Short mmCIF file of C-alpha atoms in Angstrom, two decimals:
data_model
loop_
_atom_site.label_atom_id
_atom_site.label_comp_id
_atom_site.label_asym_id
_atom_site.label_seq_id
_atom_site.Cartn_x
_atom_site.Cartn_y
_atom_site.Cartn_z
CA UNK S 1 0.00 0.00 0.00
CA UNK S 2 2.96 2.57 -0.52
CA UNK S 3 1.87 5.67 -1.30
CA UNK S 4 4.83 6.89 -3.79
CA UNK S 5 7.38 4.03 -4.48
CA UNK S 6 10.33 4.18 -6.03
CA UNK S 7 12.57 1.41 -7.98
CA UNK S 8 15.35 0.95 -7.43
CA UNK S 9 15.84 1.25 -4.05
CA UNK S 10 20.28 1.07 -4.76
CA UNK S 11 21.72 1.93 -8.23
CA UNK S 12 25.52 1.56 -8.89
CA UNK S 13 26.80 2.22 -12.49
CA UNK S 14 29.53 3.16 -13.57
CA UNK S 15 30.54 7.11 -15.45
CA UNK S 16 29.10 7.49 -18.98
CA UNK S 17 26.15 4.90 -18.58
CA UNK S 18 22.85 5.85 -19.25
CA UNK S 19 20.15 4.59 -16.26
CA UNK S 20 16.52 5.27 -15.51
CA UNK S 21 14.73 5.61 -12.13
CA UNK S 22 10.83 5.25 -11.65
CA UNK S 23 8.47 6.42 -9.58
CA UNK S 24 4.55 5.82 -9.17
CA UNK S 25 2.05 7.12 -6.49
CA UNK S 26 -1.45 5.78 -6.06
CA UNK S 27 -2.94 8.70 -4.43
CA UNK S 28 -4.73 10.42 -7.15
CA UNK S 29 -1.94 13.20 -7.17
CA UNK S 30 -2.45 15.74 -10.05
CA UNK S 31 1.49 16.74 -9.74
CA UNK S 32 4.87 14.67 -8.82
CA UNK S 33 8.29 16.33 -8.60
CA UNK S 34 12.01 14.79 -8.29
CA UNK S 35 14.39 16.05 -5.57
CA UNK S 36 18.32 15.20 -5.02
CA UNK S 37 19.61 15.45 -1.79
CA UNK S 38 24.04 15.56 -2.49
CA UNK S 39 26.30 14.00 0.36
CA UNK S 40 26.11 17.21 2.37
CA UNK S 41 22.26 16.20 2.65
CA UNK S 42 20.55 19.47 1.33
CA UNK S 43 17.61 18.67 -0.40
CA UNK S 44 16.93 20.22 -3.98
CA UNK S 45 14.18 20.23 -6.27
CA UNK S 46 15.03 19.21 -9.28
CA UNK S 47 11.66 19.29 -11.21
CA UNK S 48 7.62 19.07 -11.33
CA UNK S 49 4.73 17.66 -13.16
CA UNK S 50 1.32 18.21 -13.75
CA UNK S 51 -0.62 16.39 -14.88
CA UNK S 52 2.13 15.15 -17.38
CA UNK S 53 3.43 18.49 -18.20
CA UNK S 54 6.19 20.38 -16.97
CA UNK S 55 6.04 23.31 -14.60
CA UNK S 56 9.59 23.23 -12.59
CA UNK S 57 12.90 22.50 -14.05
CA UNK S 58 15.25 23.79 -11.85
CA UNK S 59 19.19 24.58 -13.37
CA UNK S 60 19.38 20.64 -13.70
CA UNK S 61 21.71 19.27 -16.49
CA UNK S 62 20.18 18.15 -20.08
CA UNK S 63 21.46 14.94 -19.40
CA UNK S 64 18.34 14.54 -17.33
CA UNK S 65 15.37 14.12 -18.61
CA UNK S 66 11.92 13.53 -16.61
CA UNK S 67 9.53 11.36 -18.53
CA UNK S 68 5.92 10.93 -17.38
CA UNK S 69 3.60 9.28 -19.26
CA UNK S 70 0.55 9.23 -16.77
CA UNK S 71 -0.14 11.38 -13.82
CA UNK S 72 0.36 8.72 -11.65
CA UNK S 73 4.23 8.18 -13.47
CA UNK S 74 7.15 10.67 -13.28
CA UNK S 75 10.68 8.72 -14.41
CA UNK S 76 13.93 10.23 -14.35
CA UNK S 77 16.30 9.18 -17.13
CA UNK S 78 20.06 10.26 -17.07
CA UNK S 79 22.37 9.79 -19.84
CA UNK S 80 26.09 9.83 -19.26
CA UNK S 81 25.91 9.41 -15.66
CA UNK S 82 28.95 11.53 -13.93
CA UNK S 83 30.52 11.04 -10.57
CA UNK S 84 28.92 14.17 -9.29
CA UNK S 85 25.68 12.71 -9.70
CA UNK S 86 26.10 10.22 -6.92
CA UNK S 87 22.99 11.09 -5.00
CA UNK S 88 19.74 9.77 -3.58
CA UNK S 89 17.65 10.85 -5.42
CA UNK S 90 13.68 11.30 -4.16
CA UNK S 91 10.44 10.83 -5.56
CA UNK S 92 7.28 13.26 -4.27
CA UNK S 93 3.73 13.79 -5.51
CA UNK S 94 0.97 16.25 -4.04
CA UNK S 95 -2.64 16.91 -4.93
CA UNK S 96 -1.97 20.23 -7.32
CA UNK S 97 -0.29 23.33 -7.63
CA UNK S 98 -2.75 26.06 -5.84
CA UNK S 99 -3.99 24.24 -2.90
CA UNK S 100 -2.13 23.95 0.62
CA UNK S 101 -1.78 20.11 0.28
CA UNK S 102 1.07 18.93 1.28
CA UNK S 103 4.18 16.59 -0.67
CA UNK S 104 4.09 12.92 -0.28
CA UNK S 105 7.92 11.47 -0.87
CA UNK S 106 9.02 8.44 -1.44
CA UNK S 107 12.03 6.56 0.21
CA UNK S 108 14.46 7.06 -2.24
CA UNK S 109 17.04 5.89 -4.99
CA UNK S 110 20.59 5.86 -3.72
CA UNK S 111 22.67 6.70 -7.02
CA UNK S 112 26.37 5.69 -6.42
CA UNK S 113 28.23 6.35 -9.90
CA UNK S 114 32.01 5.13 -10.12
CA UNK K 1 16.56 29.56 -2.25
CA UNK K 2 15.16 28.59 0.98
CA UNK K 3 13.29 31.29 3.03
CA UNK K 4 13.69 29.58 6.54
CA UNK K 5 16.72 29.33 9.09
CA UNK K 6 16.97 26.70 11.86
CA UNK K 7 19.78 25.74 14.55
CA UNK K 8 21.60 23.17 13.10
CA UNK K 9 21.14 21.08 16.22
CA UNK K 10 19.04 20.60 19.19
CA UNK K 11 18.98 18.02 22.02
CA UNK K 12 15.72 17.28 24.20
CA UNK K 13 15.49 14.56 27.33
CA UNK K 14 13.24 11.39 26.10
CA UNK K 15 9.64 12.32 27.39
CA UNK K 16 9.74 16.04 27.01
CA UNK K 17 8.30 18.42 25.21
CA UNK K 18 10.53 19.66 22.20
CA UNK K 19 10.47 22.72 20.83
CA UNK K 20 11.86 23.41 17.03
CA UNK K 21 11.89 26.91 16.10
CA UNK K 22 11.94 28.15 12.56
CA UNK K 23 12.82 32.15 11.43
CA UNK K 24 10.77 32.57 8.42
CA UNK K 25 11.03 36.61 8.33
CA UNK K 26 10.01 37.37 5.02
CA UNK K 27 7.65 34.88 4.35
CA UNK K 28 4.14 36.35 2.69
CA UNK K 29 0.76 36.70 3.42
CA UNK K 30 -0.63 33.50 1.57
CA UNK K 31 2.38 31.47 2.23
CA UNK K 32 1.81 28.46 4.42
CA UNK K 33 5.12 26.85 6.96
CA UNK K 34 5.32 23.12 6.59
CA UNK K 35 7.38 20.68 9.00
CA UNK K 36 8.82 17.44 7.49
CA UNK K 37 11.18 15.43 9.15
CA UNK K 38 13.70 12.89 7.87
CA UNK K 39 14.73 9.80 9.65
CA UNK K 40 18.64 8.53 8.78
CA UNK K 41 17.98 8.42 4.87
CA UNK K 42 14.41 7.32 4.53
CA UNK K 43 12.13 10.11 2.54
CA UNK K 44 11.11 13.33 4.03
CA UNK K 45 7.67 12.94 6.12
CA UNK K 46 5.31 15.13 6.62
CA UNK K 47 4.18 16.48 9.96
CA UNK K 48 2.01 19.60 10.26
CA UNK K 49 1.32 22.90 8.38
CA UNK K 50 -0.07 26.39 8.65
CA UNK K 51 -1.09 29.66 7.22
CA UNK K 52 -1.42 32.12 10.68
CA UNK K 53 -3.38 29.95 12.84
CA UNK K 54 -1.84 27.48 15.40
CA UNK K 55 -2.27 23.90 14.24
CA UNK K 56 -1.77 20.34 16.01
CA UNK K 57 -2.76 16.71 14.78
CA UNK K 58 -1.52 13.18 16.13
CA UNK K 59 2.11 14.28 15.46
CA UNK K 60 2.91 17.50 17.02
CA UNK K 61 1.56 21.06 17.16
CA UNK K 62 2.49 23.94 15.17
CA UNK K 63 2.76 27.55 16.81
CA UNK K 64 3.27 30.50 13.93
CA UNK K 65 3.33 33.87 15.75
CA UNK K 66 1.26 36.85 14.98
CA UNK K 67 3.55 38.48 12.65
CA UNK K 68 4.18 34.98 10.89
CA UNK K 69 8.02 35.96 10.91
CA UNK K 70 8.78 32.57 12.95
CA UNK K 71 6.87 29.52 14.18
CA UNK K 72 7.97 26.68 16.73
CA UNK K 73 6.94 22.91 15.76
CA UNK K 74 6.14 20.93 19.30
CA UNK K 75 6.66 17.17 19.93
CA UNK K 76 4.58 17.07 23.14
CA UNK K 77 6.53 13.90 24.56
CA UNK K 78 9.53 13.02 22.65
CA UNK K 79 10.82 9.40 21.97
CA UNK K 80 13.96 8.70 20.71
CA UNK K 81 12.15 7.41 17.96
CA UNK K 82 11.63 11.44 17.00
CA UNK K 83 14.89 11.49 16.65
CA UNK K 84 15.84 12.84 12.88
CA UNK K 85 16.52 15.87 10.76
CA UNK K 86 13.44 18.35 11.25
CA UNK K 87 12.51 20.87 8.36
CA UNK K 88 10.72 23.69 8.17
CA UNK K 89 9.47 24.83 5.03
CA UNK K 90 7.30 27.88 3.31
CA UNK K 91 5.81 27.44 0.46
CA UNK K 92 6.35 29.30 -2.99
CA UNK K 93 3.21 29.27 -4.65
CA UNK K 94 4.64 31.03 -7.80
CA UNK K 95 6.06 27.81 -9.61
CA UNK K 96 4.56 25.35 -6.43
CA UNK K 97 7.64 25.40 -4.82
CA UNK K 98 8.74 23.46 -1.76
CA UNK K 99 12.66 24.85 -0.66
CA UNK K 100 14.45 22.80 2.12
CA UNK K 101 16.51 24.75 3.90
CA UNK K 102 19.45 22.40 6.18
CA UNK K 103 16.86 21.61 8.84
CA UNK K 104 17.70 20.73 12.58
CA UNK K 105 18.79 17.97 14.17
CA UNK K 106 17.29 16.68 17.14
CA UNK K 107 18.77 13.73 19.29
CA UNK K 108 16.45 12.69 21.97
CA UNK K 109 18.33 11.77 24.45
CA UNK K 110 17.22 8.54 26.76
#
C-alpha cells in the first residue's frame, strides 16, 4: 500500500552509462516532482509535473530528462551518468499546484556512480 | 533559495516536550510553513502545516506567531524514535515550490 514508491531502491553504475529511475504514487496526485539530496544532505528540487506536463525545471543538467507518461508516473532518465551525480535521489507527488496540500515522498534511490 | 533558518542542532530529554523553532522573516501573506522530518535516509515525512493559525494533529503542534516571521513545531513527549533531521518549510506558490533549507537535528536523548 505505498503511497509513492520508487525502484530501485540502490543503483551503482559506472561514469558514462545511461540509467533510468521510476516512480509511481497511487494517491490520485495531479502533480509529482524529483528532488536530489548531495552528500552534504541538502535537499533540492530538481523538477515538477502536472498532470504530465512540466512546470519546474530547476538549473538541472540536459542529461536529465523527466519522462511521465501518466499522472500517476514521473521517471527520471540520465544519460552519461557523472561522478557528481552520486545522490539519492527522491520521488514526491501532491494533490496540485494552488492548494495547501502537502508533498508525499518516497524513500528514495541511492545513485552511487564510479 | 530557501526562506527559513533553523539551529543546526538541538537536544531534548526522552519524554519532554521539544520545541523546534523556525525564522521565516520574510515569508508572505498567503504562504503556508510546513514541518517534514527525515529519519537517517528514509524520505522526508510530513508532519504539520499552517497559514497564521496554530495547528496540532496526532504528530505535534504547530505555533506560527502573529507576525508569521517565525513559528515553533512541538513534539509534546519526545521518543527517541523522534529522533531525525526536522525541516521547516514555506511554500512558494509562484512555480509550487517546496525549498528545504538544512533543517535541525534533534537527538532525543534517553
Amino acid at each position: 500500500d505505498t503511497a509513492v514508491s520508487q525502484t530501485p531502491k540502490y543503483l551503482v553504475t559506472q561514469m558514462g552509462n545511461d540509467k533510468s529511475i521510476k516512480c509511481e504514487q497511487n494517491l490520485g496526485h495531479d502533480t509529482m516532482y524529483w528532488y536530489k539530496q548531495d552528500s552534504k544532505k541538502f535537499l533540492k528540487i530538481m523538477f515538477s509535473y502536472n498532470n504530465k506536463e512540466l512546470i519546474i525545471n530547476e538549473t538541472v543538467p540536459n542529461r536529465f530528462s523527466p519522462k511521465s507518461p501518466d499522472k500517476a508516473h514521473l521517471n527520471l532518465h540520465i544519460n552519461s551518468l557523472e561522478l557528481g551525480d552520486s545522490a539519492v535521489y527522491f520521488c514526491a507527488s501532491s494533490r496540485g499546484t494552488v492548494d495547501n496540500s502537502p508533498l508525499h515522498f518516497g524513500n528514495g534511490t541511492r545513485l552511487t556512480v564510479t | 533559495d530557501a526562506k527559513t533558518t533553523q539551529p543546526t542542532s538541538m537536544d531534548c530529554a526522552e519524554g519532554r516536550a521539544a520545541n523546534l523553532p523556525c525564522n521565516h522573516s520574510t515569508i508572505s501573506g498567503n504562504e503556508y510553513v510546513y514541518w517534514y522530518r527525515q529519519i537517517h535516509s528514509q524520505g522526508p515525512q510530513y508532519i504539520i502545516h499552517g497559514l497564521k493559525n496554530n495547528e496540532t494533529n496526532e504528530m505535534a503542534s504547530l505555533i506560527i506567531t502573529e507576525d508569521r516571521k517565525s513559528s515553533t513545531l512541538i513534539l509534546p513527549h519526545a521518543t527517541l524514535r523522534d529522533t531525525a533531521v526536522y525541516y521547516c518549510i514555506v511554500r512558494v506558490f509562484t512555480g509550487n515550490q517546496f525549498y528545504f533549507g538544512t533543517g535541525t537535528s534533534l537527538t532525543v536523548i534517553p
